[in-house]
Amino acid sequence: MKDNIFIKGACEHNLKNIDVEIPRDKFVVITGLSGSGKSSLAFDTIYAEGQRRYVESLSAYARQFLGLMEKPEVEYIEGLSPAISIDQKTTSRNPRSTVGTVTEIFDYFRLLFARIGIPHCPQCGQEISLQTIDQMVDRILALEEGTKIQLLAPVVRGRKGEYHKLIQDAKKAGYVRLRVDGQVIDINDEIELDKNKKHTIEIVVDRLILKNDIQKRLSDSIETVLHLSGGTLVVDVIGKEEIMFNQNFACNDCGISIEELAPRNFSFNTPYGACPVCSGLGTLLEIDPEILLADKSKTLAQGAIQAGGWNFESEDSYARSYLEALATHYNFNIDTPIEKLPKHIIDKILYGTNGEKINVTYNRENGSGTFVTAFEGVITSMERRYKETKSEDMKKYYEQYMSNNPCPECHKKVLQSL
């Protein structure tokens, strides 16, 4: 690598055919009068060429995520490595903006993660890899010459059933052996499987002894296995451990398939990468019990809760009827201060009875009666009304009882990291 960066014939903007030699791996400052071409040299010439080389080194798919600058007006530049620049834009009040997105370095991180990331099964944590047929052939031929192997196509993996039709179809296709639950059997034998037990059925596609001249046959047999199994190959190495290959990004044990990693999978601003609970914001705007129960020295009957239409203080209100029904059902006193009520009682009042029904008796001027119902809960009711209302005034009303809390699913990790 050269020790210097050579710029020859720079004519970008107000540069007049400038030749410059800049040392590499040094802290270099470009100074000059206003309009002398400092930015034209540093950003519009040197950086523009370095960034163009960086983007052009990527695949056509990756380029669409990064803006490509025009080739600068310069005769040539030597000794310049592909480069990226962190440029702070004007900040905004958008809650999705972070240091990473404002400086655009997040775009480069997404690209990096998509290219070097190793996917794992979200259920069992097992590494998921993708291999081509050529890679599978090379890996198998790397085994010791003379090794005996069987190429198996797993058509059933850990599922209940008798599979009579599947076995008959394999027989009609000309296959003569199956491996059922780890045991190789002749396909013409009478095969009876317990429909209530899980079974693994693999078709023995080929049996080989590794030699130098079997590459074509091995490749054809692997292709047949992948077609039968939907992308999975099991190589039974006689006397040694089995080797499993997968043509797709899929977990062999859980059967979960994922798409090939792409930059969008690492963006909290797209549905493909955002947390499904908070939609990538990292926080949830929720009714805060501490705001709702600001004065815990009060009792419910004294109006400790007076929000969202839940006026427990009024003795002839439906809210009071629900409160008295809850007190009877769960055996607590409505004249007990909030701070002295058990937590599970507070949870029932705020978040509901979770489907458990209570007997509610009401007595009002326009009638009286009793009905049986589950209690929705004060907070649950307020959050539902907040989501349903189209009135901005009502939204502002509910928001005065809300606060932003870390998402319980992603714990705001994505936003904190960048």
Short mmCIF file of C-alpha atoms in Angstrom, two decimals:
data_model
loop_
_atom_site.label_atom_id
_atom_site.label_comp_id
_atom_site.label_asym_id
_atom_site.label_seq_id
_atom_site.Cartn_x
_atom_site.Cartn_y
_atom_site.Cartn_z
CA MET A 1 0.00 0.00 0.00
CA LYS A 2 1.26 3.48 -0.87
CA ASP A 3 2.34 5.84 1.91
CA ASN A 4 0.67 8.84 0.30
CA ILE A 5 -2.52 9.77 -1.50
CA PHE A 6 -1.81 11.39 -4.86
CA ILE A 7 -4.42 13.71 -6.38
CA LYS A 8 -3.72 14.81 -9.95
CA GLY A 9 -5.67 17.46 -11.84
CA ALA A 10 -8.47 18.18 -9.34
CA CYS A 11 -10.97 20.51 -11.00
CA GLU A 12 -14.06 20.03 -8.87
CA HIS A 13 -16.00 23.30 -8.35
CA ASN A 14 -13.48 26.12 -7.80
CA LEU A 15 -10.35 23.93 -7.80
CA LYS A 16 -8.08 24.91 -10.69
CA ASN A 17 -6.29 21.75 -11.84
CA ILE A 18 -4.75 21.13 -8.41
CA ASP A 19 -2.07 18.46 -7.77
CA VAL A 20 -1.78 17.38 -4.10
CA GLU A 21 0.13 14.72 -2.20
CA ILE A 22 -1.32 13.82 1.24
CA PRO A 23 0.38 11.38 3.67
CA ARG A 24 -1.66 8.35 4.75
CA ASP A 25 -2.23 7.34 8.39
CA LYS A 26 -1.68 10.93 9.50
CA PHE A 27 -3.97 13.58 10.93
CA VAL A 28 -4.13 16.09 8.09
CA VAL A 29 -5.79 19.51 8.32
CA ILE A 30 -6.74 21.45 5.19
CA THR A 31 -6.85 25.20 5.80
CA GLY A 32 -7.38 28.24 3.67
CA LEU A 33 -9.49 31.30 3.01
CA SER A 34 -13.23 31.03 2.49
CA GLY A 35 -13.85 29.88 -1.07
CA SER A 36 -10.34 28.55 -1.55
CA GLY A 37 -11.61 25.00 -2.19
CA LYS A 38 -11.08 23.24 1.16
CA SER A 39 -14.43 21.41 1.07
CA SER A 40 -14.15 20.83 -2.67
CA LEU A 41 -10.88 19.00 -2.14
CA ALA A 42 -11.73 17.12 1.09
CA PHE A 43 -15.38 16.15 0.50
CA ASP A 44 -16.22 16.63 -3.18
CA THR A 45 -12.99 15.09 -4.49
CA ILE A 46 -11.17 12.83 -2.00
CA TYR A 47 -14.16 11.55 -0.05
CA ALA A 48 -16.41 11.35 -3.12
CA GLU A 49 -13.89 9.07 -4.86
CA GLY A 50 -13.30 6.96 -1.73
CA GLN A 51 -17.02 6.51 -1.13
CA ARG A 52 -17.61 5.70 -4.81
CA ARG A 53 -14.96 2.96 -4.62
CA TYR A 54 -16.52 1.59 -1.45
CA VAL A 55 -20.03 1.39 -2.90
CA GLU A 56 -18.82 -0.07 -6.20
CA SER A 57 -17.16 -2.90 -4.27
CA LEU A 58 -20.60 -4.02 -3.03
CA SER A 59 -23.22 -6.11 -4.77
CA ALA A 60 -25.91 -4.48 -6.87
CA TYR A 61 -28.45 -5.38 -4.16
CA ALA A 62 -26.43 -3.69 -1.41
CA ARG A 63 -25.86 -0.53 -3.45
CA GLN A 64 -29.54 0.39 -3.34
CA PHE A 65 -29.25 1.07 0.40
CA LEU A 66 -26.41 3.58 0.05
CA GLY A 67 -26.32 6.75 -1.99
CA LEU A 68 -23.66 6.77 -4.70
CA MET A 69 -21.83 10.04 -5.30
CA GLU A 70 -20.84 11.11 -8.80
CA LYS A 71 -17.26 10.54 -9.96
CA PRO A 72 -15.37 13.73 -9.09
CA GLU A 73 -13.77 15.88 -11.76
CA VAL A 74 -10.16 14.79 -11.30
CA GLU A 75 -7.54 13.27 -13.62
CA TYR A 76 -6.70 10.44 -11.19
CA ILE A 77 -6.30 9.61 -7.50
CA GLU A 78 -3.82 6.98 -6.29
CA GLY A 79 -3.30 5.41 -2.87
CA LEU A 80 -6.88 6.04 -1.77
CA SER A 81 -8.77 3.27 0.04
CA PRO A 82 -12.56 2.85 -0.10
CA ALA A 83 -13.99 5.23 2.50
CA ILE A 84 -17.12 6.19 4.39
CA SER A 85 -17.92 9.53 6.00
CA ILE A 86 -19.98 10.31 9.08
CA ASP A 87 -21.94 13.45 8.33
CA GLN A 88 -24.41 14.85 10.87
CA LYS A 89 -27.65 16.04 9.37
CA THR A 90 -30.06 18.54 10.86
CA THR A 91 -31.60 16.94 13.93
CA SER A 92 -35.32 16.35 14.15
CA ARG A 93 -37.86 15.52 16.82
CA ASN A 94 -38.63 12.21 15.16
CA PRO A 95 -38.59 9.56 17.92
CA ARG A 96 -37.03 7.12 15.45
CA SER A 97 -33.94 9.28 14.96
CA THR A 98 -30.79 8.21 16.77
CA VAL A 99 -27.13 9.16 16.55
CA GLY A 100 -26.70 6.23 14.16
CA THR A 101 -29.47 7.30 11.78
CA VAL A 102 -28.68 11.02 11.87
CA THR A 103 -25.03 10.42 10.93
CA GLU A 104 -26.04 7.65 8.46
CA ILE A 105 -23.50 5.26 9.98
CA PHE A 106 -26.44 2.99 10.81
CA ASP A 107 -26.81 2.25 7.09
CA TYR A 108 -23.24 0.92 7.01
CA PHE A 109 -23.78 -1.15 10.15
CA ARG A 110 -26.92 -2.72 8.66
CA LEU A 111 -24.96 -3.62 5.55
CA LEU A 112 -22.12 -5.03 7.65
CA PHE A 113 -24.44 -7.17 9.79
CA ALA A 114 -26.26 -8.48 6.71
CA ARG A 115 -23.00 -9.59 5.11
CA ILE A 116 -21.10 -11.08 8.07
CA GLY A 117 -24.03 -12.04 10.29
CA ILE A 118 -24.56 -15.70 11.16
CA PRO A 119 -28.27 -16.52 11.49
CA HIS A 120 -29.47 -18.70 14.37
CA CYS A 121 -32.78 -20.44 14.90
CA PRO A 122 -35.01 -18.15 17.00
CA GLN A 123 -36.49 -21.18 18.73
CA CYS A 124 -33.58 -23.48 19.65
CA GLY A 125 -30.60 -21.18 19.03
CA GLN A 126 -28.90 -23.57 16.59
CA GLU A 127 -26.76 -21.97 13.90
CA ILE A 128 -28.44 -21.87 10.49
CA SER A 129 -26.24 -22.05 7.43
CA LEU A 130 -26.75 -22.27 3.69
CA GLN A 131 -24.63 -24.42 1.39
CA THR A 132 -24.52 -24.86 -2.36
CA ILE A 133 -24.34 -28.28 -3.99
CA ASP A 134 -20.70 -27.64 -4.92
CA GLN A 135 -19.85 -26.88 -1.29
CA MET A 136 -21.58 -30.07 -0.17
CA VAL A 137 -19.66 -32.11 -2.75
CA ASP A 138 -16.33 -30.59 -1.70
CA ARG A 139 -17.04 -31.20 1.98
CA ILE A 140 -17.94 -34.87 1.37
CA LEU A 141 -14.97 -35.51 -0.94
CA ALA A 142 -12.70 -34.11 1.77
CA LEU A 143 -13.41 -37.28 3.76
CA GLU A 144 -10.87 -40.08 3.67
CA GLU A 145 -10.79 -42.05 0.42
CA GLY A 146 -12.56 -45.41 0.76
CA THR A 147 -15.09 -44.07 3.29
CA LYS A 148 -18.53 -45.61 2.90
CA ILE A 149 -21.46 -43.19 2.98
CA GLN A 150 -25.22 -43.17 2.49
CA LEU A 151 -27.03 -40.13 1.10
CA LEU A 152 -30.36 -39.74 2.86
CA ALA A 153 -33.30 -37.51 2.05
CA PRO A 154 -35.24 -36.68 5.26
CA VAL A 155 -38.86 -36.54 4.11
CA VAL A 156 -40.39 -36.80 7.61
CA ARG A 157 -38.73 -35.39 10.72
CA GLY A 158 -40.28 -36.03 14.13
CA ARG A 159 -43.94 -36.10 13.09
CA LYS A 160 -46.76 -38.44 14.01
CA GLY A 161 -48.47 -40.62 11.42
CA GLU A 162 -48.40 -43.92 9.50
CA TYR A 163 -47.25 -42.49 6.13
CA HIS A 164 -48.48 -45.36 3.97
CA LYS A 165 -48.86 -43.17 0.87
CA LEU A 166 -45.41 -41.60 1.25
CA ILE A 167 -43.79 -45.04 1.48
CA GLN A 168 -45.73 -46.29 -1.53
CA ASP A 169 -44.76 -43.22 -3.57
CA ALA A 170 -41.08 -43.78 -2.71
CA LYS A 171 -41.42 -47.41 -3.75
CA LYS A 172 -43.00 -46.47 -7.09
CA ALA A 173 -40.18 -43.97 -7.70
CA GLY A 174 -37.72 -46.87 -7.59
CA TYR A 175 -36.12 -46.43 -4.17
CA VAL A 176 -35.31 -49.68 -2.38
CA ARG A 177 -34.34 -48.62 1.15
CA LEU A 178 -35.63 -46.33 3.89
CA ARG A 179 -34.19 -45.38 7.21
CA VAL A 180 -37.05 -45.26 9.68
CA ASP A 181 -36.30 -43.96 13.16
CA GLY A 182 -32.60 -44.67 12.67
CA GLN A 183 -32.99 -48.21 11.28
CA VAL A 184 -32.37 -48.99 7.58
CA ILE A 185 -35.07 -51.31 6.19
CA ASP A 186 -36.05 -52.70 2.79
CA ILE A 187 -38.90 -50.71 1.29
CA ASN A 188 -40.61 -53.99 0.27
CA ASP A 189 -40.85 -55.11 3.89
CA GLU A 190 -44.13 -54.64 5.69
CA ILE A 191 -43.77 -51.27 7.41
CA GLU A 192 -46.24 -50.50 10.17
CA LEU A 193 -45.80 -47.25 12.06
CA ASP A 194 -47.60 -46.22 15.25
CA LYS A 195 -49.68 -43.22 14.20
CA ASN A 196 -49.53 -41.82 17.75
CA LYS A 197 -45.72 -41.71 17.89
CA LYS A 198 -43.33 -39.33 16.20
CA HIS A 199 -41.27 -40.79 13.38
CA THR A 200 -38.33 -39.78 11.20
CA ILE A 201 -38.32 -41.25 7.70
CA GLU A 202 -35.35 -40.85 5.34
CA ILE A 203 -35.10 -42.19 1.80
CA VAL A 204 -31.76 -43.82 1.02
CA VAL A 205 -30.99 -42.21 -2.34
CA ASP A 206 -27.48 -43.57 -2.88
CA ARG A 207 -24.74 -45.62 -1.20
CA LEU A 208 -21.18 -44.77 -2.16
CA ILE A 209 -17.54 -45.53 -1.49
CA LEU A 210 -15.54 -42.33 -1.83
CA LYS A 211 -13.16 -42.31 -4.80
CA ASN A 212 -11.70 -39.68 -7.07
CA ASP A 213 -14.04 -40.47 -9.96
CA ILE A 214 -17.44 -40.25 -8.23
CA GLN A 215 -17.86 -36.47 -8.24
CA LYS A 216 -20.49 -36.45 -11.03
CA ARG A 217 -22.53 -39.26 -9.45
CA LEU A 218 -22.25 -37.65 -6.02
CA SER A 219 -23.41 -34.29 -7.35
CA ASP A 220 -26.41 -35.84 -9.16
CA SER A 221 -27.42 -37.84 -6.08
CA ILE A 222 -27.19 -34.77 -3.84
CA GLU A 223 -29.41 -32.85 -6.24
CA THR A 224 -31.97 -35.67 -6.07
CA VAL A 225 -31.86 -35.66 -2.24
CA LEU A 226 -32.40 -31.92 -2.07
CA HIS A 227 -35.37 -32.17 -4.42
CA LEU A 228 -37.00 -34.91 -2.32
CA SER A 229 -36.38 -33.30 1.07
CA GLY A 230 -36.91 -29.66 0.17
CA GLY A 231 -33.28 -28.67 0.69
CA THR A 232 -31.89 -30.94 3.43
CA LEU A 233 -29.20 -33.63 2.99
CA VAL A 234 -28.10 -36.17 5.60
CA VAL A 235 -24.79 -37.93 4.92
CA ASP A 236 -24.53 -41.12 6.96
CA VAL A 237 -20.79 -41.75 7.25
CA ILE A 238 -20.54 -45.44 8.13
CA GLY A 239 -18.79 -45.86 11.45
CA LYS A 240 -18.64 -42.12 12.12
CA GLU A 241 -20.93 -39.20 12.92
CA GLU A 242 -23.49 -38.02 10.39
CA ILE A 243 -23.10 -34.76 8.48
CA MET A 244 -26.14 -32.59 7.77
CA PHE A 245 -26.36 -29.98 5.02
CA ASN A 246 -29.08 -27.46 4.25
CA GLN A 247 -29.58 -25.66 0.97
CA ASN A 248 -31.93 -23.15 2.60
CA PHE A 249 -31.76 -20.93 5.67
CA ALA A 250 -33.78 -23.33 7.77
CA CYS A 251 -33.43 -25.09 11.12
CA ASN A 252 -33.29 -28.83 10.62
CA ASP A 253 -34.69 -29.53 14.09
CA CYS A 254 -37.45 -26.94 14.38
CA GLY A 255 -38.38 -26.65 10.71
CA ILE A 256 -38.24 -22.84 10.90
CA SER A 257 -37.19 -21.13 7.67
CA ILE A 258 -35.86 -17.59 7.41
CA GLU A 259 -35.00 -15.40 4.46
CA GLU A 260 -31.43 -14.57 3.54
CA LEU A 261 -30.07 -11.80 5.75
CA ALA A 262 -30.58 -8.37 4.23
CA PRO A 263 -29.94 -4.82 5.54
CA ARG A 264 -33.67 -4.36 6.14
CA ASN A 265 -33.59 -7.13 8.76
CA PHE A 266 -31.44 -4.87 10.94
CA SER A 267 -33.51 -1.70 10.61
CA PHE A 268 -35.93 -0.76 13.39
CA ASN A 269 -37.68 1.49 10.86
CA THR A 270 -39.04 -1.34 8.72
CA PRO A 271 -41.50 -4.13 9.58
CA TYR A 272 -38.80 -6.69 8.68
CA GLY A 273 -36.47 -5.61 11.48
CA ALA A 274 -38.65 -3.75 13.95
CA CYS A 275 -39.77 -5.22 17.26
CA PRO A 276 -43.37 -6.42 16.73
CA VAL A 277 -44.42 -5.10 20.16
CA CYS A 278 -43.13 -1.49 20.04
CA SER A 279 -42.72 -1.23 16.22
CA GLY A 280 -39.06 -0.35 16.65
CA LEU A 281 -39.47 2.65 18.94
CA GLY A 282 -38.01 0.82 21.93
CA THR A 283 -40.61 2.32 24.26
CA LEU A 284 -44.34 1.97 24.80
CA LEU A 285 -46.64 4.83 25.75
CA GLU A 286 -48.70 3.30 28.54
CA ILE A 287 -50.97 4.39 31.37
CA ASP A 288 -48.67 4.82 34.37
CA PRO A 289 -50.13 3.49 37.67
CA GLU A 290 -47.95 5.94 39.60
CA ILE A 291 -49.60 8.87 37.82
CA LEU A 292 -53.07 7.38 38.05
CA LEU A 293 -52.69 6.68 41.79
CA ALA A 294 -50.88 9.89 42.68
CA ASP A 295 -52.33 10.08 46.21
CA LYS A 296 -52.12 6.60 47.71
CA SER A 297 -53.27 7.82 51.12
CA LYS A 298 -56.80 8.11 49.72
CA THR A 299 -59.25 5.24 49.55
CA LEU A 300 -61.06 4.15 46.42
CA ALA A 301 -64.32 5.37 47.94
CA GLN A 302 -62.73 8.78 48.47
CA GLY A 303 -61.85 9.04 44.79
CA ALA A 304 -58.26 7.79 44.68
CA ILE A 305 -58.99 7.05 41.01
CA GLN A 306 -60.83 9.72 39.03
CA ALA A 307 -59.82 9.20 35.42
CA GLY A 308 -61.17 7.72 32.24
CA GLY A 309 -64.77 7.84 33.48
CA TRP A 310 -64.05 5.71 36.54
CA ASN A 311 -65.59 7.80 39.32
CA PHE A 312 -65.65 5.40 42.26
CA GLU A 313 -66.49 8.26 44.65
CA SER A 314 -70.05 8.68 43.39
CA GLU A 315 -72.25 6.13 45.20
CA ASP A 316 -74.88 5.90 42.45
CA SER A 317 -72.43 5.41 39.55
CA TYR A 318 -71.84 2.20 37.62
CA ALA A 319 -68.17 2.53 38.51
CA ARG A 320 -69.09 2.32 42.22
CA SER A 321 -71.23 -0.77 41.50
CA TYR A 322 -68.21 -2.47 39.90
CA LEU A 323 -65.99 -1.46 42.82
CA GLU A 324 -68.38 -2.89 45.42
CA ALA A 325 -68.72 -6.08 43.38
CA LEU A 326 -64.94 -6.44 43.26
CA ALA A 327 -64.71 -5.81 47.02
CA THR A 328 -67.29 -8.52 47.72
CA HIS A 329 -65.75 -11.01 45.32
CA TYR A 330 -62.14 -10.52 46.44
CA ASN A 331 -62.89 -9.67 50.06
CA PHE A 332 -61.39 -6.21 50.55
CA ASN A 333 -62.67 -2.94 52.01
CA ILE A 334 -63.23 0.03 49.69
CA ASP A 335 -62.48 2.36 52.62
CA THR A 336 -58.92 1.03 52.94
CA PRO A 337 -56.24 3.46 51.70
CA ILE A 338 -54.65 2.41 48.42
CA GLU A 339 -51.22 2.11 50.04
CA LYS A 340 -52.54 -0.57 52.40
CA LEU A 341 -54.32 -2.73 49.80
CA PRO A 342 -52.53 -5.93 48.66
CA LYS A 343 -50.82 -5.75 45.25
CA HIS A 344 -53.04 -8.47 43.73
CA ILE A 345 -56.13 -6.42 44.63
CA ILE A 346 -54.68 -3.29 43.01
CA ASP A 347 -53.85 -5.37 39.90
CA LYS A 348 -57.47 -6.58 39.66
CA ILE A 349 -58.74 -3.01 39.83
CA LEU A 350 -56.24 -1.63 37.33
CA TYR A 351 -55.86 -4.52 34.87
CA GLY A 352 -59.11 -6.47 35.27
CA THR A 353 -60.17 -9.93 36.38
CA ASN A 354 -58.67 -11.72 33.35
CA GLY A 355 -61.98 -13.26 32.32
CA GLU A 356 -63.13 -14.17 35.84
CA LYS A 357 -66.75 -13.06 36.26
CA ILE A 358 -68.21 -11.17 39.20
CA ASN A 359 -71.78 -10.37 40.30
CA VAL A 360 -72.50 -6.65 39.84
CA THR A 361 -75.56 -5.12 41.56
CA TYR A 362 -76.66 -1.61 40.61
CA ASN A 363 -79.35 0.62 42.08
CA ARG A 364 -80.08 3.87 40.28
CA GLU A 365 -83.02 6.20 39.74
CA ASN A 366 -83.83 4.66 36.39
CA GLY A 367 -83.76 1.09 37.67
CA SER A 368 -81.85 -1.59 39.52
CA GLY A 369 -80.69 -5.12 38.90
CA THR A 370 -77.84 -7.64 38.90
CA PHE A 371 -75.65 -8.93 36.11
CA VAL A 372 -72.61 -11.21 35.83
CA THR A 373 -69.57 -10.01 33.91
CA ALA A 374 -65.80 -9.86 33.87
CA PHE A 375 -64.18 -6.55 34.89
CA GLU A 376 -62.00 -4.99 32.19
CA GLY A 377 -59.84 -2.94 34.54
CA VAL A 378 -59.31 0.81 34.79
CA ILE A 379 -55.97 0.94 32.92
CA THR A 380 -57.01 -1.66 30.34
CA SER A 381 -60.16 0.33 29.65
CA MET A 382 -58.30 3.64 29.34
CA GLU A 383 -55.68 2.21 26.96
CA ARG A 384 -58.40 0.65 24.78
CA ARG A 385 -60.27 3.97 24.58
CA TYR A 386 -57.03 5.79 23.79
CA LYS A 387 -56.40 3.48 20.81
CA GLU A 388 -60.00 3.67 19.57
CA THR A 389 -60.63 7.41 19.81
CA LYS A 390 -60.09 9.66 16.82
CA SER A 391 -60.36 12.83 18.90
CA GLU A 392 -57.06 14.63 19.47
CA ASP A 393 -58.48 16.21 22.62
CA MET A 394 -59.32 12.80 24.07
CA LYS A 395 -55.87 11.50 23.18
CA LYS A 396 -54.29 14.43 25.02
CA TYR A 397 -56.57 13.72 27.99
CA TYR A 398 -55.39 10.11 28.27
CA GLU A 399 -51.75 11.01 27.60
CA GLN A 400 -51.59 13.05 30.80
CA TYR A 401 -51.78 9.72 32.65
CA MET A 402 -49.17 8.04 30.43
CA SER A 403 -45.40 7.65 30.40
CA ASN A 404 -42.87 6.06 28.05
CA ASN A 405 -41.66 2.73 29.38
CA PRO A 406 -38.96 0.43 27.91
CA CYS A 407 -40.44 -2.22 25.64
CA PRO A 408 -40.73 -5.53 27.56
CA GLU A 409 -39.86 -7.48 24.39
CA CYS A 410 -36.74 -5.75 22.99
CA HIS A 411 -35.83 -3.72 26.11
CA LYS A 412 -34.85 -0.82 23.84
CA LYS A 413 -31.62 -2.64 22.96
CA VAL A 414 -31.65 -1.73 19.28
CA LEU A 415 -31.95 1.99 19.93
CA GLN A 416 -29.44 1.98 22.76
CA SER A 417 -26.78 0.27 20.63
CA LEU A 418 -26.89 2.94 17.93
#
